PDB file of C-alpha atoms in Angstrom:
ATOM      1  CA  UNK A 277     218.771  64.089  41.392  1.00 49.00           C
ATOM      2  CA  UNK A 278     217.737  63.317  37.823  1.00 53.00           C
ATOM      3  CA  UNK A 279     214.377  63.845  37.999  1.00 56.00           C
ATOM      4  CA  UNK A 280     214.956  67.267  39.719  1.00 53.00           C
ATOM      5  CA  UNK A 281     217.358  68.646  36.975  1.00 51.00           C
ATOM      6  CA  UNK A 282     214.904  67.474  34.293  1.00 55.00           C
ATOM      7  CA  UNK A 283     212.372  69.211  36.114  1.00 54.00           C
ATOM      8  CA  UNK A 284     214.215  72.158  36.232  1.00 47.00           C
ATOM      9  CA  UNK A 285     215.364  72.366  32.667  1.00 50.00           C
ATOM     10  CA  UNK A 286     211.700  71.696  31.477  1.00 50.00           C
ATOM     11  CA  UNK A 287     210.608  74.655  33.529  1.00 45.00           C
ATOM     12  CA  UNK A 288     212.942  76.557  31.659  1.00 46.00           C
ATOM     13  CA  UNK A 289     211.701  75.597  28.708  1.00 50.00           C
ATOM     14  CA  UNK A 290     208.244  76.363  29.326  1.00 50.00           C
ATOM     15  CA  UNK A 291     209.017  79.542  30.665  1.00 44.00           C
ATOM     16  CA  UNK A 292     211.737  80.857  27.593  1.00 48.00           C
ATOM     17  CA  UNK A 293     208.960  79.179  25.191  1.00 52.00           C
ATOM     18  CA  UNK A 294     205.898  81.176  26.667  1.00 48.00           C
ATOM     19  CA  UNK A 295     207.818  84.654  26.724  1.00 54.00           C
ATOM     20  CA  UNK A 296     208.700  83.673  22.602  1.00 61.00           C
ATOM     21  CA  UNK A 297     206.891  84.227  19.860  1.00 83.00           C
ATOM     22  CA  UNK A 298     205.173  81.223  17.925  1.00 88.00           C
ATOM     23  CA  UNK A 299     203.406  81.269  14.593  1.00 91.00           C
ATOM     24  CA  UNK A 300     202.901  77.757  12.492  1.00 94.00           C
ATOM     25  CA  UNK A 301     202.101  78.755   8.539  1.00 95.00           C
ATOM     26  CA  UNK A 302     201.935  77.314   5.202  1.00 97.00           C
ATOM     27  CA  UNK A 303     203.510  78.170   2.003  1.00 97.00           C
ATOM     28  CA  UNK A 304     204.245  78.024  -1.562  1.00 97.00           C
ATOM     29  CA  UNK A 305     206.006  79.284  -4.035  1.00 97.00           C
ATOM     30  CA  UNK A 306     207.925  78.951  -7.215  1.00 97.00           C
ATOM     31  CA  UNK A 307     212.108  78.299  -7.610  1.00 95.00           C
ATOM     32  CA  UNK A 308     214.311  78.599 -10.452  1.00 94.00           C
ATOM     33  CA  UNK A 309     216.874  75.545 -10.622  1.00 90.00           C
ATOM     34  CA  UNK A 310     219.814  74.828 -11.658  1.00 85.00           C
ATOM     35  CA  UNK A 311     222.633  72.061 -11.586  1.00 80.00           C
ATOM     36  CA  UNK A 312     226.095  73.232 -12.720  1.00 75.00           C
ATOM     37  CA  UNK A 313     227.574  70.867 -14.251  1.00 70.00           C
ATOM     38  CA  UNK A 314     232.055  70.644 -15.829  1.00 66.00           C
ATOM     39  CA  UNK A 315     232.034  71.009 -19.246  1.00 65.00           C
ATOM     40  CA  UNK A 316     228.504  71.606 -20.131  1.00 68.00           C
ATOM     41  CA  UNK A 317     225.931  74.582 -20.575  1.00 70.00           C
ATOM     42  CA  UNK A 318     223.330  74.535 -18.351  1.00 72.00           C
ATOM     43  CA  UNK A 319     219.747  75.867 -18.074  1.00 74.00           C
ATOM     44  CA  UNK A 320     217.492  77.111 -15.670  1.00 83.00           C
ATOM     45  CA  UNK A 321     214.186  75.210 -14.862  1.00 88.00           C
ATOM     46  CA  UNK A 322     211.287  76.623 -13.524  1.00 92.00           C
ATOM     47  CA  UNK A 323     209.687  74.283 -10.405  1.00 93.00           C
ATOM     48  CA  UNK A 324     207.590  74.383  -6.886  1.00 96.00           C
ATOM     49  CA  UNK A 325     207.391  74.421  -3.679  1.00 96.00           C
ATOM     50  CA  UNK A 326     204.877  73.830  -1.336  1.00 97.00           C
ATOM     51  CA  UNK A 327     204.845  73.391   2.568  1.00 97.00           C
ATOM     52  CA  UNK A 328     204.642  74.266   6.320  1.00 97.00           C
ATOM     53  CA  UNK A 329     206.648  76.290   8.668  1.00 96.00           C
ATOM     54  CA  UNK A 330     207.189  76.669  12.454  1.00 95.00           C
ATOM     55  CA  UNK A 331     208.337  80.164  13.723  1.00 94.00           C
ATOM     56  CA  UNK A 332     209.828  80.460  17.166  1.00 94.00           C
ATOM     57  CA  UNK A 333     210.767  83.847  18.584  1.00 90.00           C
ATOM     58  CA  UNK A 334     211.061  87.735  18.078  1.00 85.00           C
ATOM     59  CA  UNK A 335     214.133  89.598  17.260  1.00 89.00           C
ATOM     60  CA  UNK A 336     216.030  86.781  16.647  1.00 93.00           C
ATOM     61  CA  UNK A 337     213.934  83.494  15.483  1.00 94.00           C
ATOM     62  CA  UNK A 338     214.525  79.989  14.723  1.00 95.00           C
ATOM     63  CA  UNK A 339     212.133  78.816  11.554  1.00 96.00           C
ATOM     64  CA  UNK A 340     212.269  74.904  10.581  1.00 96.00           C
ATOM     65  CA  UNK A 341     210.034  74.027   7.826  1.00 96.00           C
ATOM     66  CA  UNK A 342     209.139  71.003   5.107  1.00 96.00           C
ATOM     67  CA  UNK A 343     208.206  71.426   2.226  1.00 96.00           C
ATOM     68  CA  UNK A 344     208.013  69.091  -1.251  1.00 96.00           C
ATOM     69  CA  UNK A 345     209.497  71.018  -4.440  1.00 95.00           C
ATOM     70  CA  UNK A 346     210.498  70.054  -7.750  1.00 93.00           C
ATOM     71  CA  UNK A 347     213.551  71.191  -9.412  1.00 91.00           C
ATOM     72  CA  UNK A 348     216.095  70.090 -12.278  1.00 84.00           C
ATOM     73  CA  UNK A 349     218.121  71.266 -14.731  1.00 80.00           C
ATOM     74  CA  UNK A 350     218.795  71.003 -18.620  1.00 78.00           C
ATOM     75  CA  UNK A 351     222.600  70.366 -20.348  1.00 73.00           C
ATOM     76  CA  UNK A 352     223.485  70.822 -23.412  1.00 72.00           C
ATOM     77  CA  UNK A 353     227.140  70.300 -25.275  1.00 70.00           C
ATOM     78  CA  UNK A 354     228.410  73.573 -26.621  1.00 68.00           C
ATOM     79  CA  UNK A 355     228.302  72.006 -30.088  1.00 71.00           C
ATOM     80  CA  UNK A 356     224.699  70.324 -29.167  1.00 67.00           C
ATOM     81  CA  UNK A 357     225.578  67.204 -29.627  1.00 68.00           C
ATOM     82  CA  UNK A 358     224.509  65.992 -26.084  1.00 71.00           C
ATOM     83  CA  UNK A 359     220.954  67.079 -24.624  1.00 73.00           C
ATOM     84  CA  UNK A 360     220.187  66.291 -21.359  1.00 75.00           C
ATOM     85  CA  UNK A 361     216.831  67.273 -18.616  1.00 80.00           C
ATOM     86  CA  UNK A 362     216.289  65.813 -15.194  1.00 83.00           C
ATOM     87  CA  UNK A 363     213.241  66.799 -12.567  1.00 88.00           C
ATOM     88  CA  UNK A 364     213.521  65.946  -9.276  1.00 89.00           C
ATOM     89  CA  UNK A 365     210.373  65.894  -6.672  1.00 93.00           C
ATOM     90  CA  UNK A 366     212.193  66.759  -3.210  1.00 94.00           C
ATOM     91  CA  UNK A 367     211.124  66.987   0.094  1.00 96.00           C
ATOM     92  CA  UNK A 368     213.217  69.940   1.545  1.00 95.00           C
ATOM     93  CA  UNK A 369     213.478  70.488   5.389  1.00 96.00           C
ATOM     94  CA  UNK A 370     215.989  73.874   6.106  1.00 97.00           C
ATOM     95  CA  UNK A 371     216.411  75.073   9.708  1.00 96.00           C
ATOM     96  CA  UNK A 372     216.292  78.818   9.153  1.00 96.00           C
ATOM     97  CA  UNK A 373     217.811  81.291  11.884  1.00 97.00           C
ATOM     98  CA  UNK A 374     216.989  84.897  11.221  1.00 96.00           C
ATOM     99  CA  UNK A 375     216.724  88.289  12.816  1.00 96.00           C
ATOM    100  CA  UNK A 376     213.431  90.268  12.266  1.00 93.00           C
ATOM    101  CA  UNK A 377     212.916  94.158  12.730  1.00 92.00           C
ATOM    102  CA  UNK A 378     210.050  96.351  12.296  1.00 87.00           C
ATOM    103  CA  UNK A 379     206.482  96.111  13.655  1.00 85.00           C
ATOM    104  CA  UNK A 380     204.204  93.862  14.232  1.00 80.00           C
ATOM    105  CA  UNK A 381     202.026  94.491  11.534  1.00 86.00           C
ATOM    106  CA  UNK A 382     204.577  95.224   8.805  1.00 93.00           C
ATOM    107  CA  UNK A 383     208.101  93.246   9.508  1.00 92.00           C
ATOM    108  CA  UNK A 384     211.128  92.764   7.861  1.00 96.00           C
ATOM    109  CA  UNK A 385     213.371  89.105   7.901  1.00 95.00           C
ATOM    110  CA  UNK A 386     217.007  88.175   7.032  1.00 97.00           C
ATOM    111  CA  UNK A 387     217.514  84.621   7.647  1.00 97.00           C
ATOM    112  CA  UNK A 388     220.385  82.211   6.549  1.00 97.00           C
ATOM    113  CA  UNK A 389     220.691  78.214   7.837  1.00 96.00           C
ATOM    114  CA  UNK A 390     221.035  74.670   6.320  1.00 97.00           C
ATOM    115  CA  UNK A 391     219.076  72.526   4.275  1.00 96.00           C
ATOM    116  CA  UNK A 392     218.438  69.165   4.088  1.00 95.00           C
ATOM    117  CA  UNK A 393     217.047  67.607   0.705  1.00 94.00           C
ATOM    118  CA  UNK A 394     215.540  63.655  -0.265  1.00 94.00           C
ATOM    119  CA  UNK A 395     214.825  63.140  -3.728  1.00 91.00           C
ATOM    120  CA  UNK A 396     211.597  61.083  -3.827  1.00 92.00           C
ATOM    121  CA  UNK A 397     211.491  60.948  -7.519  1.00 90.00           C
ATOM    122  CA  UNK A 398     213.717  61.511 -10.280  1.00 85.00           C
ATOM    123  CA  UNK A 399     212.790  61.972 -14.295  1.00 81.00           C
ATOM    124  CA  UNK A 400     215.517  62.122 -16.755  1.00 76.00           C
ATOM    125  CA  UNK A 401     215.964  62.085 -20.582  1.00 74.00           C
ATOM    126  CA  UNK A 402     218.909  62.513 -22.824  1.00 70.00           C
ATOM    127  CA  UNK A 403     219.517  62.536 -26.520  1.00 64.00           C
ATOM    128  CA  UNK A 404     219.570  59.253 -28.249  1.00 58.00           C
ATOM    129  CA  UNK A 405     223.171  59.434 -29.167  1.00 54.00           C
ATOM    130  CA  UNK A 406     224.528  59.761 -26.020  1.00 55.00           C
ATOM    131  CA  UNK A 407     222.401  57.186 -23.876  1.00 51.00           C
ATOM    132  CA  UNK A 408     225.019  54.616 -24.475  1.00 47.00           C
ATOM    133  CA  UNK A 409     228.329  57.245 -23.935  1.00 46.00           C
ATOM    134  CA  UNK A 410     227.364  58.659 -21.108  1.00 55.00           C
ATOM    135  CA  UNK A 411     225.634  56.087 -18.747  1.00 56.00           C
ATOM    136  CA  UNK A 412     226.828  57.202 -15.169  1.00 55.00           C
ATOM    137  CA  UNK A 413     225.539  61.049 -15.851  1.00 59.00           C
ATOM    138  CA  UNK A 414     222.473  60.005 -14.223  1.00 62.00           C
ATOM    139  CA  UNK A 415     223.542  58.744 -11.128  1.00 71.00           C
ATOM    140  CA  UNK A 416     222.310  60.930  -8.605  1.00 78.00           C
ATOM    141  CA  UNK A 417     222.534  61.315  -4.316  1.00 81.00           C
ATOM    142  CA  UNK A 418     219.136  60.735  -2.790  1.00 87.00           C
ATOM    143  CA  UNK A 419     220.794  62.877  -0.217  1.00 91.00           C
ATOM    144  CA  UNK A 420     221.930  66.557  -0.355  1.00 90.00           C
ATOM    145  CA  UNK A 421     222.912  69.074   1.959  1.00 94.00           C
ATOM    146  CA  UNK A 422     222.764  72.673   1.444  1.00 94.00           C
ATOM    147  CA  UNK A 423     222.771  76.385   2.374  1.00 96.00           C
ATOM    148  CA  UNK A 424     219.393  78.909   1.978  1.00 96.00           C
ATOM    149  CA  UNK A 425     219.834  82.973   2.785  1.00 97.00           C
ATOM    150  CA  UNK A 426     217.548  85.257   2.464  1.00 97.00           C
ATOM    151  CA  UNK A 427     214.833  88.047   3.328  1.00 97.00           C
ATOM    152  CA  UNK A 428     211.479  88.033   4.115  1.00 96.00           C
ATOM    153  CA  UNK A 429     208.802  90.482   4.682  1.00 96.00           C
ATOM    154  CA  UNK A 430     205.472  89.756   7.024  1.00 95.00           C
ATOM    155  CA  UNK A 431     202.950  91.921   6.524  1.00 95.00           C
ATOM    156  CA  UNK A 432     199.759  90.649   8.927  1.00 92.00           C
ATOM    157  CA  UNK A 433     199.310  86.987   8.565  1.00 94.00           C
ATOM    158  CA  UNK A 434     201.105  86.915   5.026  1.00 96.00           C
ATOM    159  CA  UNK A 435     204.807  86.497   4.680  1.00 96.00           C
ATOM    160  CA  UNK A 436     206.713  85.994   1.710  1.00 97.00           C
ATOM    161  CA  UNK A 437     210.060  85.109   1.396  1.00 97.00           C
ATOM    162  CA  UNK A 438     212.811  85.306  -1.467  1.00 97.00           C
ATOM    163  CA  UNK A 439     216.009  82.794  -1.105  1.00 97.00           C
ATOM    164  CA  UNK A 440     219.147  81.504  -2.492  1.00 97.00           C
ATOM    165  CA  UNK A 441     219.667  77.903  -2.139  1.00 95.00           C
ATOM    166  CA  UNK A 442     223.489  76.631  -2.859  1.00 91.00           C
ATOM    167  CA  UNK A 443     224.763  72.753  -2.647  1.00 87.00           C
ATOM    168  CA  UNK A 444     227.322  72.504  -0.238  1.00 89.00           C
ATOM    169  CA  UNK A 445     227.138  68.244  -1.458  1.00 86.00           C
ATOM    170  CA  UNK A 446     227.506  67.546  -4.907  1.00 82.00           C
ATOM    171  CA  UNK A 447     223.965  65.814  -6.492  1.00 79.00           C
ATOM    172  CA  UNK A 448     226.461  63.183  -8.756  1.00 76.00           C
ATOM    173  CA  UNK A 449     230.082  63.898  -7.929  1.00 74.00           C
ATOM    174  CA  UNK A 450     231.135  62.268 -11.124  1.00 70.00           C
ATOM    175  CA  UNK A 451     230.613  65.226 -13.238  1.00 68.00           C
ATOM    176  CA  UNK A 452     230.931  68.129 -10.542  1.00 73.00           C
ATOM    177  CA  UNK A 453     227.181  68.646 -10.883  1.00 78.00           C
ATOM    178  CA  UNK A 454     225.697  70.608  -7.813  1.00 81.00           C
ATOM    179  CA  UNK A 455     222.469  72.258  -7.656  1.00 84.00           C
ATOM    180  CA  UNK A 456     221.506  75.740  -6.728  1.00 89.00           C
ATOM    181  CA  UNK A 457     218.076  77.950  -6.910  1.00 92.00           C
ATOM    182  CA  UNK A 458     216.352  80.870  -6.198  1.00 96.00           C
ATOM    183  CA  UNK A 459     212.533  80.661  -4.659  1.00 96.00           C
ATOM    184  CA  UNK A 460     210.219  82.947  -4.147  1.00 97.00           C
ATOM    185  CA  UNK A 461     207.210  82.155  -1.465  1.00 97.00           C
ATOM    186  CA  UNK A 462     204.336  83.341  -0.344  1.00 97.00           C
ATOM    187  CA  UNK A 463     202.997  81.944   3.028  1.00 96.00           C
ATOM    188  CA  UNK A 464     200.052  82.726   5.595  1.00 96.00           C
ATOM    189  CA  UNK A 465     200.771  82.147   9.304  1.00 93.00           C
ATOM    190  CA  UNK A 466     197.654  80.267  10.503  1.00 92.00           C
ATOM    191  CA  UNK A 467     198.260  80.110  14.613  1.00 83.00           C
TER     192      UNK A 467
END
């Protein structure tokens, strides 16, 4: 009985996958980061991204992807007396659902779904007089959940896409800090 109902439901996932639409791509991009953070100003930084994509369907689609990035942030006291920067190398993986409308030669995306992010690498400086004050500021999650939203256009093979990212996990709850970014891609689907 097992191996007929496993049967069945891979037949039906054959046939629902060969009626869908199926593109693999690559892409990159750049994002503009930023980690809020109580208390302190904050700065945008200026980072990449760069990675692959699976797109499954037509109206309605289902887009993982992975992708490394970089991001960060810079701090600052109001009075400047505390300077911090920290740069992050991240591999991102988001699970994207969207709706697409338009032809296929010129086609417009919306697309909203969660992210996952692992910091592989972390770089951080801060001003001599506050290395000692201020020693947990640095402690930061490997691990981060998160939200993406937004629209695409796919013109041909090309697509580009332009996002919000928001934390939904704080990067170092000690000092509220969570991280948020826009990115703009560009990506070519190659199948």
């Amino acid at each position: 009985m097992k191996k007929y109902l496993l049967s069945v439901a891979l037949l039906i996932a054959i046939s629902i996958s060969a009626k869908a639409q199926f593109s693999v791509g690559i892409k990159g991009g750049v994002n503009f980061s930023k980690i809020d953070a109580d208390n302190l100003d904050n700065s945008t930084k200026t980072g990449y991204q760069a990675g692959v994509f699976v797109r499954v369907g037509n109206a309605f689609y289902l887009q993982p992807e992975a992708y490394l990035s970089s991001t960060g942030g810079n701090f600052n006291t109001s009075d400047n007396s505390f300077h911090a920067k920290v740069d992050f190398t991240n591999v991102s993986v988001p699970l994207l659902f969207g709706h697409s409308f338009g032809s296929k030669d010129l086609n417009f995306r919306l697309m909203v779904g969660p992210v996952y992010t692992y910091t592989l690498n972390k770089n951080e400086s801060f001003s001599d007089n506050t290395n000692a004050a201020i020693a947990d500021f640095g402690h930061y999650n490997n691990s981060t959940l998160g939200f993406q939203a937004g629209g695409g256009v796919d013109i041909g093979p090309i697509t580009a896409d332009l996002r919000y990212e928001g934390g939904l996990t704080k990067i170092n709850p000690d000092y509220g800090q969570r991280q948020n970014l826009w990115a703009l891609s560009v990506g070519f689907k190659i199948l």
